[in-house]
PDB file of C-alpha atoms in Angstrom:
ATOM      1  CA  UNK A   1      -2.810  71.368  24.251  1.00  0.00           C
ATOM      2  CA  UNK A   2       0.775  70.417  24.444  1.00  0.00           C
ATOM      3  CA  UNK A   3       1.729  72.893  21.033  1.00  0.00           C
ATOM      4  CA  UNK A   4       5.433  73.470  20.454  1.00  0.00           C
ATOM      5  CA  UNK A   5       6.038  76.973  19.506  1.00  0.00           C
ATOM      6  CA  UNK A   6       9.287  77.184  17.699  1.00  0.00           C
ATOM      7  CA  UNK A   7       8.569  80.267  15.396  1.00  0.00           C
ATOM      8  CA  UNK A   8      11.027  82.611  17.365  1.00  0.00           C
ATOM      9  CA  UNK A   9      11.003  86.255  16.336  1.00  0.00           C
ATOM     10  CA  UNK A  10      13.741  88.115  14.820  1.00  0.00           C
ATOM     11  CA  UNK A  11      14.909  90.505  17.152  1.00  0.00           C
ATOM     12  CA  UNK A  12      16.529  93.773  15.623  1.00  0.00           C
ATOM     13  CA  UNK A  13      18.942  95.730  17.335  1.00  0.00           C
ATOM     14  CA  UNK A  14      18.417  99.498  17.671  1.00  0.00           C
ATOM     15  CA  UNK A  15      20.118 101.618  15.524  1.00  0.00           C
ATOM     16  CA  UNK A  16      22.734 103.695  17.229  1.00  0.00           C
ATOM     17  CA  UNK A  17      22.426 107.069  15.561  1.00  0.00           C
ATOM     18  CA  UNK A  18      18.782 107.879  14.987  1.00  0.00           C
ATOM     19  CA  UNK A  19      16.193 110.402  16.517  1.00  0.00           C
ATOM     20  CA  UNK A  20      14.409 109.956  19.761  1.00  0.00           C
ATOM     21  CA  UNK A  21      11.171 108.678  18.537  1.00  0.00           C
ATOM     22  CA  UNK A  22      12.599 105.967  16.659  1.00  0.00           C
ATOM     23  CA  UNK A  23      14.280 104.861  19.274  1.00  0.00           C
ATOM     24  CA  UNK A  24      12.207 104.611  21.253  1.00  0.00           C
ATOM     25  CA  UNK A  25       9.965 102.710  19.109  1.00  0.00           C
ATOM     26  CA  UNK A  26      12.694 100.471  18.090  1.00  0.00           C
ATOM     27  CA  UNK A  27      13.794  99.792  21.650  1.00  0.00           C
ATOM     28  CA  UNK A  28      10.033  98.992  22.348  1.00  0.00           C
ATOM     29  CA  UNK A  29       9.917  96.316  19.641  1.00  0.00           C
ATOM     30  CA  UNK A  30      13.206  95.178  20.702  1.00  0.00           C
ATOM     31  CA  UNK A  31      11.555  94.214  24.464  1.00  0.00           C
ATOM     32  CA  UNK A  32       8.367  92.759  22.999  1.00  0.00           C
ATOM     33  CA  UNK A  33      10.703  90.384  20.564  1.00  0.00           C
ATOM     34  CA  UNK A  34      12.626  89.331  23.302  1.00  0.00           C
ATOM     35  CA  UNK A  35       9.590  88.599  25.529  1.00  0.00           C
ATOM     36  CA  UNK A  36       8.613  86.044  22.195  1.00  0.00           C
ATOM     37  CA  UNK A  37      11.832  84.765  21.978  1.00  0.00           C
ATOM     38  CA  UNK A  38      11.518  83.806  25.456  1.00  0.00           C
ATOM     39  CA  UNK A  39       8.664  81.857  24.483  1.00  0.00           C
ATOM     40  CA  UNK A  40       9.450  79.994  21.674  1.00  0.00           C
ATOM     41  CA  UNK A  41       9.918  76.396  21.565  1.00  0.00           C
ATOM     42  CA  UNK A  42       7.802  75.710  24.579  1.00  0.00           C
ATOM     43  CA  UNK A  43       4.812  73.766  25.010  1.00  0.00           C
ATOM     44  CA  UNK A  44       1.428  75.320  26.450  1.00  0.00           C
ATOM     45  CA  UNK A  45       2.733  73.052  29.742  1.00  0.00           C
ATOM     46  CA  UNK A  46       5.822  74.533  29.705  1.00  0.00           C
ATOM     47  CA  UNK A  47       4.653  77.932  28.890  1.00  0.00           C
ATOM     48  CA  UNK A  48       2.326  77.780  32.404  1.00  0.00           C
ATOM     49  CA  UNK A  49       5.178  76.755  34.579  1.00  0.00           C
ATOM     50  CA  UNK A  50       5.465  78.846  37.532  1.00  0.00           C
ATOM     51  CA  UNK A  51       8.773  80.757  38.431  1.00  0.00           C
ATOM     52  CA  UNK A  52       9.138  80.117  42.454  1.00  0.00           C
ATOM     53  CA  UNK A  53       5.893  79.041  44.352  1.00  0.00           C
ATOM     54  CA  UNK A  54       3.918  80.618  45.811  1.00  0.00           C
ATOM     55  CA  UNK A  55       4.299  83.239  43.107  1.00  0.00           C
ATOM     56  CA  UNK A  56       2.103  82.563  39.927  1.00  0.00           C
ATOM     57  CA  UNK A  57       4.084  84.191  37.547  1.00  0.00           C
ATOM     58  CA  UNK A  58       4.610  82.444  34.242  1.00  0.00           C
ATOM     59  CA  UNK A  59       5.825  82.851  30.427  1.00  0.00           C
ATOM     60  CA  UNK A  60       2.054  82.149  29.688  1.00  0.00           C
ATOM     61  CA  UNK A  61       1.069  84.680  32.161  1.00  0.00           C
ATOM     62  CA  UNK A  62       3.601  87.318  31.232  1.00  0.00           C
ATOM     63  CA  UNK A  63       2.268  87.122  27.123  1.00  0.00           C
ATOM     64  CA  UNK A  64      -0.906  87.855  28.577  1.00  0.00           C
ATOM     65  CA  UNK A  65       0.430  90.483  31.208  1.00  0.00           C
ATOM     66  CA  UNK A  66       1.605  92.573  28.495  1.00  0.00           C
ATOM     67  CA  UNK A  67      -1.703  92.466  26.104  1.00  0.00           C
ATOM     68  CA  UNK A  68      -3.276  93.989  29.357  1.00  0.00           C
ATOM     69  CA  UNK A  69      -0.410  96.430  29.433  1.00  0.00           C
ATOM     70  CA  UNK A  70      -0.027  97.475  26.219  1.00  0.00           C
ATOM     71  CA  UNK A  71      -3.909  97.575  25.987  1.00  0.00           C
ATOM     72  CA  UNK A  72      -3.858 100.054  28.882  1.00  0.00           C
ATOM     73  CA  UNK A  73      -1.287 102.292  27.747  1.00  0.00           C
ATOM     74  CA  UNK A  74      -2.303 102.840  24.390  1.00  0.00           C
ATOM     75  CA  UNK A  75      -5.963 102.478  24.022  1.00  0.00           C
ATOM     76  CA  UNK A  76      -6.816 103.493  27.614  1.00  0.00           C
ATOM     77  CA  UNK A  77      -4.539 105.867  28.419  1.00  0.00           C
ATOM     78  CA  UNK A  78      -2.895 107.386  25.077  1.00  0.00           C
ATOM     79  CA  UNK A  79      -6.754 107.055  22.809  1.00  0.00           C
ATOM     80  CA  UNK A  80      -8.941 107.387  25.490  1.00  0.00           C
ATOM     81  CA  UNK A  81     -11.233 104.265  24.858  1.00  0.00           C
ATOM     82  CA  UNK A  82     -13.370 102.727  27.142  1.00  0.00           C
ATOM     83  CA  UNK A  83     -12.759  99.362  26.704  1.00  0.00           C
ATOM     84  CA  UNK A  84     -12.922  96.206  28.739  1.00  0.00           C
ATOM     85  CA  UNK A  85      -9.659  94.611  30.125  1.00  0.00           C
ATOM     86  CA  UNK A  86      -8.729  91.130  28.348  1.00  0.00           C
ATOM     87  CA  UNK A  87      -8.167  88.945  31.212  1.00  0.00           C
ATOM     88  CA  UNK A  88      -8.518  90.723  34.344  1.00  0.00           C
ATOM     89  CA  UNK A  89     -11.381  90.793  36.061  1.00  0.00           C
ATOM     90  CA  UNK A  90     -13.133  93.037  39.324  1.00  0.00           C
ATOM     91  CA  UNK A  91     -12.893  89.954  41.212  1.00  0.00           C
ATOM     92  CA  UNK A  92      -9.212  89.149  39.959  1.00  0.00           C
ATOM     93  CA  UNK A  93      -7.266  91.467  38.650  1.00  0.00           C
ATOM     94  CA  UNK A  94      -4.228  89.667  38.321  1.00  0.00           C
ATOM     95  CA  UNK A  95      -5.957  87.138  36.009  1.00  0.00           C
ATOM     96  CA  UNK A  96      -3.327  87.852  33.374  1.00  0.00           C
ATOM     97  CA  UNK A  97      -0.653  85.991  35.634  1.00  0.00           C
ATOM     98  CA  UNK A  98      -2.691  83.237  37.317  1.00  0.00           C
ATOM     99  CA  UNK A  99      -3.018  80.932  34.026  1.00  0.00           C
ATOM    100  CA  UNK A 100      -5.201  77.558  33.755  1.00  0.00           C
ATOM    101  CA  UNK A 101      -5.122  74.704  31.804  1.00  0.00           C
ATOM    102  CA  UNK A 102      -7.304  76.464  29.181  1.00  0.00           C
ATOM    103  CA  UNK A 103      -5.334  79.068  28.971  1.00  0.00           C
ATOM    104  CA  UNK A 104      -3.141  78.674  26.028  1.00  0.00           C
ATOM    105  CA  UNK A 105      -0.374  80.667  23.888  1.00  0.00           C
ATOM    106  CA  UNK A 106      -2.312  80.594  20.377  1.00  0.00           C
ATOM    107  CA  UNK A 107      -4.486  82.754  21.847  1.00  0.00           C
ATOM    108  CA  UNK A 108      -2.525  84.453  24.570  1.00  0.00           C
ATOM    109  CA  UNK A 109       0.202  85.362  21.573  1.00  0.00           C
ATOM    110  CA  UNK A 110      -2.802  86.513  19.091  1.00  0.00           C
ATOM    111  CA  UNK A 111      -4.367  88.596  21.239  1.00  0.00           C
ATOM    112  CA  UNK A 112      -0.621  89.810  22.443  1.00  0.00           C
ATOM    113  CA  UNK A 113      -0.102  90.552  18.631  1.00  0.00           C
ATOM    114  CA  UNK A 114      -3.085  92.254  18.174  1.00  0.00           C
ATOM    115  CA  UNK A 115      -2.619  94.996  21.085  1.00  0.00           C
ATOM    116  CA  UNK A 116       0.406  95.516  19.819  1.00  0.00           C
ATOM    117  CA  UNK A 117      -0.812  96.636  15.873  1.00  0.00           C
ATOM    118  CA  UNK A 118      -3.386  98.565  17.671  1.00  0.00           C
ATOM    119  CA  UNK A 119      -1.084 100.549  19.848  1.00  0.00           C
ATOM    120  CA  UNK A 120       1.567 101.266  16.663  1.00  0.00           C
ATOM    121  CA  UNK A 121      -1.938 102.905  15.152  1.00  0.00           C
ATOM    122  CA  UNK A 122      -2.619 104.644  17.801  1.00  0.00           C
ATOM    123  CA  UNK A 123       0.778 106.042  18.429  1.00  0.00           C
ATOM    124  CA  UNK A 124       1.395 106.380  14.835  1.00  0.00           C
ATOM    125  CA  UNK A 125      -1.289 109.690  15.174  1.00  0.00           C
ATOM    126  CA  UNK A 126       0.406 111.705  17.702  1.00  0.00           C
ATOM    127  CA  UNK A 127       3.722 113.316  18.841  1.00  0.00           C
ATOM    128  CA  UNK A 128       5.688 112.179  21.349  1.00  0.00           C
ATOM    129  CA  UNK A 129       4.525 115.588  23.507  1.00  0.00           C
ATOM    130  CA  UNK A 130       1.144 114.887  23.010  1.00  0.00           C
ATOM    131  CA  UNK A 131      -1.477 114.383  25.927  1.00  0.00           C
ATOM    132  CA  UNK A 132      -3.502 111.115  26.410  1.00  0.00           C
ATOM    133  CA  UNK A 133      -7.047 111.250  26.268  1.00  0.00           C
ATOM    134  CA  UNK A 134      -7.726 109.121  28.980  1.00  0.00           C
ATOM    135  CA  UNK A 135      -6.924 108.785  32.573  1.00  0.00           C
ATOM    136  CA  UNK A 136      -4.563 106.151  34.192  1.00  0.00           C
ATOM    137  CA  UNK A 137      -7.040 103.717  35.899  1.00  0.00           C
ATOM    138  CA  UNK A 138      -5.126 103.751  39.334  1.00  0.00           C
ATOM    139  CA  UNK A 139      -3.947 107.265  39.642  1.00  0.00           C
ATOM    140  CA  UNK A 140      -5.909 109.238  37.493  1.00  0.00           C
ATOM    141  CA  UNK A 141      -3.525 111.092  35.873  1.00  0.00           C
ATOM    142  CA  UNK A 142      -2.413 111.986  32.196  1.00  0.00           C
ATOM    143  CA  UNK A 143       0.173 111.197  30.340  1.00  0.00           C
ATOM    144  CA  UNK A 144       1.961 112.006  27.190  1.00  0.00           C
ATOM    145  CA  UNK A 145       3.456 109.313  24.414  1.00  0.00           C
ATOM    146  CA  UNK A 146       7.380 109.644  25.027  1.00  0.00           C
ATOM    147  CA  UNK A 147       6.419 108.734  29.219  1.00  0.00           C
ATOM    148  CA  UNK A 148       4.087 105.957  27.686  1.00  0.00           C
ATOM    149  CA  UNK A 149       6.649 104.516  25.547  1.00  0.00           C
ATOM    150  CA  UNK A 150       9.447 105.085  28.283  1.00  0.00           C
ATOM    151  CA  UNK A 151       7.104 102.819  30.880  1.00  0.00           C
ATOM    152  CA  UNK A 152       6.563  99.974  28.201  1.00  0.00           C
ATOM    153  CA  UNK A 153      10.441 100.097  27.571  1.00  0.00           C
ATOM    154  CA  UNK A 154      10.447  99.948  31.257  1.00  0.00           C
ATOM    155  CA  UNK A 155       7.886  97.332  31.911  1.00  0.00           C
ATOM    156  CA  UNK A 156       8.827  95.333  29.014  1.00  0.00           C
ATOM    157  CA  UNK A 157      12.461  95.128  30.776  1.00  0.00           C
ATOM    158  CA  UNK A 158      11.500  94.538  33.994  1.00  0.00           C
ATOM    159  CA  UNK A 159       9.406  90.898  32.878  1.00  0.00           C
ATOM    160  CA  UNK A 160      11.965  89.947  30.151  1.00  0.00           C
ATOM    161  CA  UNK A 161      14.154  89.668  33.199  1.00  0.00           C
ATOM    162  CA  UNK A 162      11.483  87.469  35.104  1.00  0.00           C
ATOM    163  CA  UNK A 163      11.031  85.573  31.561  1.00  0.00           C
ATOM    164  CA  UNK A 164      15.242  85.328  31.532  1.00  0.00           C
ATOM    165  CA  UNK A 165      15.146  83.263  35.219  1.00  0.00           C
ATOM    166  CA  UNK A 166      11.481  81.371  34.677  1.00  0.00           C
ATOM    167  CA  UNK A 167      12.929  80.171  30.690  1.00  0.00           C
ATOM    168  CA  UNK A 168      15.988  78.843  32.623  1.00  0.00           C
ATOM    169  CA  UNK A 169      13.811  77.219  35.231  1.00  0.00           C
ATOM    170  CA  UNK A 170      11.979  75.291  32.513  1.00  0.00           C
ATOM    171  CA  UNK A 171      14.810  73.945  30.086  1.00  0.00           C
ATOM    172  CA  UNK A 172      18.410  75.616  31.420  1.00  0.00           C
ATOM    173  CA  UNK A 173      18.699  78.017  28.162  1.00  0.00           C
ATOM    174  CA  UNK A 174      20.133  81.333  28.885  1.00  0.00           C
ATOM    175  CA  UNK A 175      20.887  84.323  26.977  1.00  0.00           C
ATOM    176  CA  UNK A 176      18.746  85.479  24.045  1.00  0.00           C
TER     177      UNK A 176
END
């Protein structure tokens, strides 16, 4: 499917003079409207082009990335639930990143969209001091909400800067 998806988010700067938990949550949005804006305008094709071979990573890849992550954090971590991964499997964890043909950013961006709601829920019920329910899959630790939301800030940073060099690899725009 060769879709053009133009519908770019409006990003919202955070306000400069509130409390800690909105920023953080406002930061938070900030990253995952940037990581859309990165996105926008580009084909499924385009969307599935790879940064710098032999690395797989890929806009496509990243949307999905980020389901997994917020997914983990929030339901997994922060609720507790024992739910299946999205894309990732025992045989391939990275399955997120390595994208096919089939893969494509309706869903990629619905199911992205979808963690997302769920996570505001979930955080929406607890204090930034309180503990997790669950266990972090690789190191078995706890964790409360304000280190969850500081990681997503984090993560979310880290792969807007790998969107910022693959977008340019794919049509030269900058910035944003």
């Amino acid at each position: 499917m060769t879709t053009d998806h133009t519908a770019a988010p409006e990003r919202v700067w955070p306000a400069t003079t509130t409390g800690e938990r909105q920023a953080l949550e406002q930061w938070l949005d900030f990253h995952r409207a940037t990581l859309a804006t990165k996105c926008a305008g580009l084909t499924d094709e385009q969307l599935r082009t790879v940064s710098v071979p032999p690395s797989d990573l890929n806009l496509l890849g990243l949307v999905r990335h980020m389901a997994e992550v917020e997914r983990g954090w929030f339901r997994k971590v922060l609720s507790g639930e024992e739910t299946p991964w999205l894309y990732a499997t025992d045989e391939d964890f990275d399955r997120d990143i390595r994208t096919t043909e089939d893969d494509t950013y309706e869903e990629a961006h619905a199911t992205w969209q979808a963690e997302i709601a769920h996570a505001r829920a979930l955080a929406a019920k607890h204090s930034l001091d309180d503990i997790g329910a669950g266990h972090h899959h690789r190191t078995g630790e706890l964790y409360n909400l304000r280190w969850i939301y500081l990681h997503m800030i984090e993560e979310y940073a880290r792969h807007n800067g790998h969107a910022d060099l693959i977008r340019e690899r794919i049509d030269g725009a900058t910035g944003a």
